[in-house]
mmCIF file of C-alpha atoms in Angstrom:
data_model
loop_
_atom_site.group_PDB
_atom_site.id
_atom_site.type_symbol
_atom_site.label_atom_id
_atom_site.label_comp_id
_atom_site.label_asym_id
_atom_site.label_seq_id
_atom_site.Cartn_x
_atom_site.Cartn_y
_atom_site.Cartn_z
ATOM 1 C CA ARG A 1 28.909 65.846 125.975
ATOM 2 C CA LEU A 2 29.452 62.124 126.026
ATOM 3 C CA LEU A 3 30.742 61.429 122.359
ATOM 4 C CA HIS A 4 32.495 65.121 122.190
ATOM 5 C CA THR A 5 31.105 66.293 119.747
ATOM 6 C CA ASP A 6 28.098 69.201 118.734
ATOM 7 C CA LEU A 7 24.841 69.265 116.998
ATOM 8 C CA ASN A 8 26.623 70.767 114.022
ATOM 9 C CA GLU A 9 28.874 68.010 114.259
ATOM 10 C CA LEU A 10 26.459 65.736 114.223
ATOM 11 C CA LEU A 11 24.140 66.571 111.384
ATOM 12 C CA SER A 12 27.957 66.377 109.523
ATOM 13 C CA PHE A 13 27.725 70.398 109.066
ATOM 14 C CA ARG A 14 30.816 71.940 108.276
ATOM 15 C CA GLU A 15 31.976 75.450 106.651
ATOM 16 C CA GLU A 16 35.176 74.079 104.619
ATOM 17 C CA LEU A 17 35.427 71.478 102.623
ATOM 18 C CA THR A 18 39.540 69.810 102.591
ATOM 19 C CA GLU A 19 41.224 70.083 99.434
ATOM 20 C CA TRP A 20 40.354 66.255 98.058
ATOM 21 C CA GLU A 21 37.445 66.788 98.410
ATOM 22 C CA VAL A 22 37.056 70.223 96.441
ATOM 23 C CA GLY A 23 39.292 67.569 93.734
ATOM 24 C CA GLU A 24 36.298 64.692 93.711
ATOM 25 C CA PHE A 25 33.399 67.667 93.865
ATOM 26 C CA ALA A 26 35.767 69.172 90.178
ATOM 27 C CA ARG A 27 36.024 66.022 88.824
ATOM 28 C CA GLU A 28 32.147 65.421 89.441
ATOM 29 C CA LEU A 29 31.347 68.493 87.787
ATOM 30 C CA SER A 30 33.859 68.343 85.433
ATOM 31 C CA GLU A 31 31.601 65.442 83.792
ATOM 32 C CA LYS A 32 28.513 67.010 84.208
ATOM 33 C CA ASP A 33 29.875 69.320 81.817
ATOM 34 C CA MET A 34 31.438 66.346 79.638
ATOM 35 C CA GLU A 35 27.594 65.734 79.102
ATOM 36 C CA GLY A 36 26.638 68.709 77.567
ATOM 37 C CA ASP A 37 24.233 69.936 80.657
ATOM 38 C CA VAL A 38 25.915 73.295 81.242
ATOM 39 C CA ASP A 39 23.150 74.350 83.133
ATOM 40 C CA GLY A 40 22.833 71.713 85.225
ATOM 41 C CA ALA A 41 26.723 71.928 85.792
ATOM 42 C CA PHE A 42 25.818 75.850 87.621
ATOM 43 C CA SER A 43 23.470 73.866 89.302
ATOM 44 C CA MET A 44 25.286 71.414 91.025
ATOM 45 C CA ALA A 45 28.186 74.108 91.777
ATOM 46 C CA ALA A 46 25.437 76.365 93.598
ATOM 47 C CA GLU A 47 24.025 73.615 95.252
ATOM 48 C CA LYS A 48 27.235 72.522 96.490
ATOM 49 C CA ILE A 49 28.386 76.461 97.343
ATOM 50 C CA ARG A 50 25.134 76.618 99.828
ATOM 51 C CA GLU A 51 26.170 73.986 101.501
ATOM 52 C CA TYR A 52 29.802 75.317 101.868
ATOM 53 C CA PRO A 53 29.370 78.766 101.385
ATOM 54 C CA CYS A 54 32.665 79.680 103.639
ATOM 55 C CA CYS A 55 34.498 77.472 101.319
ATOM 56 C CA ASP A 56 36.807 79.939 99.446
ATOM 57 C CA LEU A 57 38.716 76.495 97.469
ATOM 58 C CA LEU A 58 35.031 75.495 96.654
ATOM 59 C CA LEU A 59 34.280 79.326 94.849
ATOM 60 C CA TYR A 60 37.363 79.400 93.377
ATOM 61 C CA THR A 61 37.616 75.840 91.966
ATOM 62 C CA ALA A 62 33.708 76.255 90.774
ATOM 63 C CA ALA A 63 34.276 79.569 88.815
ATOM 64 C CA THR A 64 37.924 78.260 86.963
ATOM 65 C CA ILE A 65 36.114 75.405 85.959
ATOM 66 C CA LEU A 66 32.571 76.846 84.888
ATOM 67 C CA GLY A 67 34.448 80.162 83.601
ATOM 68 C CA ASN A 68 35.531 77.567 80.571
ATOM 69 C CA VAL A 69 32.467 75.900 80.564
ATOM 70 C CA ALA A 70 30.262 79.394 79.959
ATOM 71 C CA THR A 71 32.701 80.354 77.213
ATOM 72 C CA LEU A 72 32.539 77.099 75.260
ATOM 73 C CA SER A 73 28.262 76.996 75.626
ATOM 74 C CA GLY A 74 27.538 78.565 72.855
ATOM 75 C CA ALA A 75 24.331 79.796 75.102
ATOM 76 C CA GLY A 76 23.039 83.481 73.970
ATOM 77 C CA GLU A 77 23.384 86.548 75.457
ATOM 78 C CA GLU A 78 21.138 86.747 78.265
ATOM 79 C CA LYS A 79 21.984 83.246 79.024
ATOM 80 C CA GLN A 80 25.391 84.352 78.899
ATOM 81 C CA ARG A 81 25.696 87.443 80.898
ATOM 82 C CA GLU A 82 23.153 85.201 83.688
ATOM 83 C CA TYR A 83 26.629 82.167 83.684
ATOM 84 C CA ASP A 84 29.271 85.608 83.480
ATOM 85 C CA ARG A 85 27.153 87.470 86.452
ATOM 86 C CA GLN A 86 27.335 83.491 88.487
ATOM 87 C CA ILE A 87 31.412 83.665 88.203
ATOM 88 C CA GLU A 88 31.954 86.981 89.244
ATOM 89 C CA ASP A 89 29.874 86.371 92.115
ATOM 90 C CA TRP A 90 31.856 83.182 93.450
ATOM 91 C CA LEU A 91 35.242 85.055 92.179
ATOM 92 C CA ASN A 92 34.805 87.760 94.237
ATOM 93 C CA ARG A 93 33.964 86.205 97.171
ATOM 94 C CA ALA A 94 36.990 83.739 96.527
ATOM 95 C CA ALA A 95 38.837 87.106 96.141
ATOM 96 C CA ALA A 96 37.551 88.533 99.306
ATOM 97 C CA GLY A 97 38.312 85.561 101.829
ATOM 98 C CA SER A 98 41.386 84.827 103.998
ATOM 99 C CA GLN A 99 43.232 81.800 102.434
ATOM 100 C CA GLU A 100 45.887 83.708 100.505
ATOM 101 C CA LYS A 101 46.207 81.140 98.278
ATOM 102 C CA VAL A 102 43.523 81.015 97.012
ATOM 103 C CA ARG A 103 42.615 84.564 97.131
ATOM 104 C CA ILE A 104 45.137 85.979 94.533
ATOM 105 C CA PRO A 105 44.333 83.860 92.017
ATOM 106 C CA ALA A 106 41.098 84.163 92.128
ATOM 107 C CA VAL A 107 42.046 88.050 92.311
ATOM 108 C CA TYR A 108 44.213 87.379 88.110
ATOM 109 C CA MET A 109 40.758 85.792 87.117
ATOM 110 C CA LEU A 110 38.325 89.129 88.008
ATOM 111 C CA ALA A 111 41.265 91.431 86.249
ATOM 112 C CA LEU A 112 41.551 89.104 82.716
ATOM 113 C CA ARG A 113 37.815 89.518 82.758
ATOM 114 C CA CYS A 114 37.921 93.004 83.277
ATOM 115 C CA MET A 115 40.466 93.222 80.625
ATOM 116 C CA GLN A 116 37.768 90.991 78.600
ATOM 117 C CA LYS A 117 34.761 93.455 78.808
ATOM 118 C CA GLU A 118 37.637 96.534 77.961
ATOM 119 C CA GLU A 119 37.642 97.329 82.063
ATOM 120 C CA TYR A 120 41.533 98.659 81.997
ATOM 121 C CA GLU A 121 41.465 100.828 84.523
ATOM 122 C CA LYS A 122 39.493 98.869 87.141
ATOM 123 C CA ALA A 123 41.744 95.395 85.634
ATOM 124 C CA GLU A 124 44.962 97.577 86.526
ATOM 125 C CA GLU A 125 43.548 98.590 90.133
ATOM 126 C CA LEU A 126 42.745 94.786 90.256
ATOM 127 C CA LEU A 127 46.536 93.615 90.004
ATOM 128 C CA ASP A 128 48.076 96.402 91.812
ATOM 129 C CA LYS A 129 46.502 94.310 94.871
ATOM 130 C CA ILE A 130 48.692 91.004 93.838
ATOM 131 C CA PRO A 131 51.968 90.881 95.710
ATOM 132 C CA ASP A 132 54.568 90.960 92.610
ATOM 133 C CA GLY A 133 56.080 87.721 92.502
ATOM 134 C CA ASP A 134 53.277 86.083 93.012
ATOM 135 C CA MET A 135 51.427 85.915 90.142
ATOM 136 C CA ASP A 136 52.919 86.878 86.469
ATOM 137 C CA LYS A 137 51.328 90.241 86.090
ATOM 138 C CA VAL A 138 53.734 91.929 83.569
ATOM 139 C CA LEU A 139 52.187 90.663 80.239
ATOM 140 C CA PRO A 140 48.513 91.403 81.488
ATOM 141 C CA LEU A 141 49.915 95.111 82.208
ATOM 142 C CA THR A 142 51.773 95.347 78.820
ATOM 143 C CA THR A 143 48.314 94.844 77.529
ATOM 144 C CA ILE A 144 46.490 97.145 79.530
ATOM 145 C CA LEU A 145 49.004 99.717 78.598
ATOM 146 C CA CYS A 146 48.880 99.015 74.774
ATOM 147 C CA ARG A 147 45.269 100.009 74.537
ATOM 148 C CA ARG A 148 45.954 102.872 77.289
ATOM 149 C CA GLU A 149 48.457 104.433 75.829
ATOM 150 C CA ASP A 150 50.653 102.955 72.967
ATOM 151 C CA ALA A 151 52.673 100.722 71.856
ATOM 152 C CA ASP A 152 55.573 102.465 72.656
ATOM 153 C CA ALA A 153 54.856 102.448 76.196
ATOM 154 C CA ALA A 154 54.185 99.284 76.449
ATOM 155 C CA ALA A 155 57.072 98.117 75.044
ATOM 156 C CA TYR A 156 59.508 100.511 76.650
ATOM 157 C CA PHE A 157 57.400 98.806 79.785
ATOM 158 C CA LEU A 158 58.520 95.781 78.780
ATOM 159 C CA GLN A 159 61.469 96.054 77.898
ATOM 160 C CA GLY A 160 62.441 97.460 81.678
ATOM 161 C CA ARG A 161 60.929 94.128 82.685
ATOM 162 C CA ILE A 162 63.264 92.084 80.536
ATOM 163 C CA LEU A 163 66.279 93.484 81.535
ATOM 164 C CA GLN A 164 65.334 93.080 85.516
ATOM 165 C CA ALA A 165 64.423 89.760 84.711
ATOM 166 C CA ALA A 166 68.284 89.132 82.732
ATOM 167 C CA THR A 167 69.807 90.613 85.758
ATOM 168 C CA ARG A 168 67.829 88.655 88.465
ATOM 169 C CA MET A 169 68.562 85.460 85.755
ATOM 170 C CA GLN A 170 72.607 86.008 86.067
ATOM 171 C CA SER A 171 72.738 86.875 89.448
ATOM 172 C CA TYR A 172 71.049 83.112 90.457
ATOM 173 C CA LEU A 173 72.963 81.406 88.181
ATOM 174 C CA TYR A 174 75.655 82.926 89.827
ATOM 175 C CA ARG A 175 75.038 81.499 92.969
ATOM 176 C CA LEU A 176 73.836 78.478 91.096
ATOM 177 C CA LEU A 177 77.660 77.298 89.641
ATOM 178 C CA GLU A 178 78.680 78.126 93.457
ATOM 179 C CA LEU A 179 76.811 75.977 95.148
ATOM 180 C CA GLU A 180 77.381 73.113 92.427
ATOM 181 C CA GLU A 181 81.128 73.570 92.694
ATOM 182 C CA GLN A 182 80.803 73.165 96.914
ATOM 183 C CA ALA A 183 78.744 69.975 96.264
ATOM 184 C CA GLY A 184 81.705 68.672 94.380
ATOM 185 C CA ASN A 185 79.930 68.937 90.937
ATOM 186 C CA HIS A 186 82.620 70.413 88.944
ATOM 187 C CA ARG A 187 81.962 69.065 85.466
ATOM 188 C CA ARG A 188 78.155 70.822 86.057
ATOM 189 C CA ALA A 189 79.992 73.998 87.485
ATOM 190 C CA ASP A 190 82.078 74.875 84.121
ATOM 191 C CA GLU A 191 78.155 74.014 82.297
ATOM 192 C CA ILE A 192 76.440 76.928 84.098
ATOM 193 C CA ALA A 193 79.253 78.958 84.118
ATOM 194 C CA GLU A 194 80.013 78.444 80.143
ATOM 195 C CA ILE A 195 75.732 79.315 80.634
ATOM 196 C CA ALA A 196 75.693 82.429 82.094
ATOM 197 C CA GLU A 197 79.144 83.656 80.393
ATOM 198 C CA ASN A 198 77.172 83.076 76.654
ATOM 199 C CA MET A 199 73.918 84.900 78.546
ATOM 200 C CA VAL A 200 76.229 87.743 78.768
ATOM 201 C CA PRO A 201 75.786 88.938 74.451
ATOM 202 C CA LEU A 202 72.984 87.066 73.823
ATOM 203 C CA PHE A 203 70.700 89.154 76.516
ATOM 204 C CA GLY A 204 73.229 92.947 75.703
ATOM 205 C CA LEU A 205 74.071 92.528 79.930
ATOM 206 C CA TRP A 206 77.241 94.215 80.873
ATOM 207 C CA PRO A 207 80.515 93.130 79.023
ATOM 208 C CA TYR A 208 82.539 92.543 82.349
ATOM 209 C CA GLY A 209 79.953 89.833 83.925
ATOM 210 C CA ALA A 210 81.241 87.088 81.133
ATOM 211 C CA ALA A 211 84.552 87.562 83.150
ATOM 212 C CA VAL A 212 82.278 86.891 86.517
ATOM 213 C CA PRO A 213 81.466 83.130 86.208
ATOM 214 C CA LYS A 214 84.994 81.857 85.772
ATOM 215 C CA LEU A 215 86.109 84.060 88.256
ATOM 216 C CA LEU A 216 83.648 82.788 91.324
ATOM 217 C CA LEU A 217 85.349 79.586 89.730
ATOM 218 C CA ALA A 218 89.197 79.722 90.207
ATOM 219 C CA ILE A 219 88.562 81.554 93.273
ATOM 220 C CA ASP A 220 86.336 78.856 94.565
ATOM 221 C CA ARG A 221 89.174 76.362 93.809
ATOM 222 C CA LYS A 222 91.732 78.503 94.960
ATOM 223 C CA ASP A 223 93.506 78.359 91.929
ATOM 224 C CA THR A 224 95.134 81.731 91.354
ATOM 225 C CA GLU A 225 96.907 81.872 87.827
ATOM 226 C CA GLU A 226 92.472 81.587 86.843
ATOM 227 C CA CYS A 227 91.506 83.716 89.405
ATOM 228 C CA LEU A 228 94.114 86.431 88.079
ATOM 229 C CA ARG A 229 93.257 86.344 84.825
ATOM 230 C CA HIS A 230 88.878 86.553 85.035
ATOM 231 C CA LEU A 231 89.751 89.203 87.275
ATOM 232 C CA ASP A 232 91.821 91.690 85.098
ATOM 233 C CA LYS A 233 89.440 90.483 82.417
ATOM 234 C CA ALA A 234 86.587 91.521 84.723
ATOM 235 C CA LEU A 235 88.208 94.761 85.494
ATOM 236 C CA SER A 236 89.486 96.280 82.207
ATOM 237 C CA GLU A 237 85.870 95.419 80.520
ATOM 238 C CA ALA A 238 84.486 97.334 84.045
ATOM 239 C CA GLN A 239 85.253 100.114 82.337
ATOM 240 C CA LYS A 240 84.062 100.251 79.049
ATOM 241 C CA PRO A 241 80.646 101.861 78.532
ATOM 242 C CA TRP A 242 77.232 99.047 78.841
ATOM 243 C CA GLU A 243 76.232 100.225 75.093
ATOM 244 C CA ILE A 244 72.300 98.913 76.441
ATOM 245 C CA LYS A 245 70.148 101.139 73.392
ATOM 246 C CA LYS A 246 72.544 98.681 71.253
ATOM 247 C CA SER A 247 70.186 95.703 72.406
ATOM 248 C CA PRO A 248 66.812 95.246 70.640
ATOM 249 C CA LEU A 249 65.585 94.063 74.201
ATOM 250 C CA TYR A 250 66.442 97.626 75.571
ATOM 251 C CA CYS A 251 66.576 100.069 72.325
ATOM 252 C CA ARG A 252 63.808 102.239 74.574
ATOM 253 C CA ARG A 253 65.869 102.299 77.468
ATOM 254 C CA PRO A 254 68.188 104.503 78.760
ATOM 255 C CA GLU A 255 71.726 104.373 78.668
ATOM 256 C CA LYS A 256 73.526 102.930 81.803
ATOM 257 C CA PRO A 257 76.069 104.718 83.184
ATOM 258 C CA SER A 258 80.166 104.758 82.134
ATOM 259 C CA GLY A 259 81.524 101.628 84.585
ATOM 260 C CA GLN A 260 83.490 103.567 86.808
ATOM 261 C CA ASP A 261 81.072 102.902 89.938
ATOM 262 C CA VAL A 262 81.374 99.285 89.120
ATOM 263 C CA GLY A 263 84.901 99.154 89.123
ATOM 264 C CA LYS A 264 85.155 101.334 92.289
ATOM 265 C CA HIS A 265 82.838 98.961 93.440
ATOM 266 C CA TRP A 266 85.523 95.699 92.237
ATOM 267 C CA ILE A 267 88.417 97.080 93.512
ATOM 268 C CA ARG A 268 87.028 98.085 96.831
ATOM 269 C CA ALA A 269 85.414 94.772 97.194
ATOM 270 C CA LEU A 270 88.387 92.449 96.376
ATOM 271 C CA LEU A 271 90.561 94.519 99.330
ATOM 272 C CA SER A 272 88.201 94.266 101.893
ATOM 273 C CA GLU A 273 87.901 90.358 101.160
ATOM 274 C CA THR A 274 91.178 89.789 100.123
ATOM 275 C CA GLU A 275 91.955 91.518 103.403
ATOM 276 C CA SER A 276 89.518 89.738 106.097
ATOM 277 C CA CYS A 277 88.196 86.541 104.263
ATOM 278 C CA GLU A 278 89.254 83.211 104.862
ATOM 279 C CA GLU A 279 88.879 82.029 101.697
ATOM 280 C CA TYR A 280 91.009 84.398 99.897
ATOM 281 C CA ASP A 281 93.875 83.668 101.689
ATOM 282 C CA PHE A 282 95.646 82.398 98.683
ATOM 283 C CA LEU A 283 95.922 85.276 97.249
ATOM 284 C CA ARG A 284 97.191 87.654 99.726
ATOM 285 C CA GLY A 285 100.541 88.808 98.762
ATOM 286 C CA ASN A 286 100.502 87.826 95.481
ATOM 287 C CA GLU A 287 102.519 90.534 93.615
ATOM 288 C CA LYS A 288 101.173 89.818 90.224
ATOM 289 C CA LEU A 289 97.345 90.539 92.084
ATOM 290 C CA GLU A 290 98.589 93.667 93.942
ATOM 291 C CA LYS A 291 99.822 94.772 90.623
ATOM 292 C CA ILE A 292 96.474 94.448 88.543
ATOM 293 C CA ILE A 293 94.999 96.338 92.124
ATOM 294 C CA ARG A 294 97.300 98.919 91.999
ATOM 295 C CA THR A 295 96.829 99.434 88.369
ATOM 296 C CA TYR A 296 93.251 99.692 88.280
ATOM 297 C CA ALA A 297 92.865 101.746 91.372
ATOM 298 C CA GLU A 298 94.893 104.594 89.594
ATOM 299 C CA LYS A 299 92.246 104.316 86.599
ATOM 300 C CA PHE A 300 89.178 103.818 88.950
ATOM 301 C CA THR A 301 90.093 107.332 90.774
#
């Protein structure tokens, strides 16, 4: 009571190690491996885990380091199976833990190990437990699909993910150039606009997207002539079909709609924004703008 502690603390018992302490142990474990003492490294890890059985990071770290060691050890089949059982036990314990930043990588490693053993159904079940965005599941899932079905099915799946990633990147670039422009980095914004424009033909995206970057810059800069020019170009391109199958990246994907809905969206969005947003004050009442709106409104109705 005088020391404001308990018996466990006096005996230096803790359920967790700090990240620094785990890092130091990982260094010691790697040094043991460099000496060629694989059995000694496993014994050293097992002893530490017995001391701190609830430390998820320790479990995952030991499994990661010794998983590579065991693979390259050249041990006999029986010994290799013993190593594998130990590693998978540690990974399963880490995967069942409460620390998200440890649990998800542990599940991912278990899935990869299942794939190595051609246990594709189990691997897919494990990958499904990982939230999208936390780990890159695309390549393992592609491999599983290829083995379970065929190369065409796997390619179809991968093309869809490429399309999803390309359109997401396009949106990120649009937002980034706006932020750089607002921060006063005009040259950098122009360079990003060029990248976003060149991305459209390179990744087989809808052609109207090539006009958007410079239109965004023209709006930010309140450049009426440039704004009207790129707006006209964007709406013109929006009328054209997205011939997605012409790109080798999406040749297996279904055709996209003709562009009429996108054109209507542009008209509706423009009308709403020019009527309600202060940033569009410089465009209100412009005769050329009204003519553009009338022209495309007729075409899209």
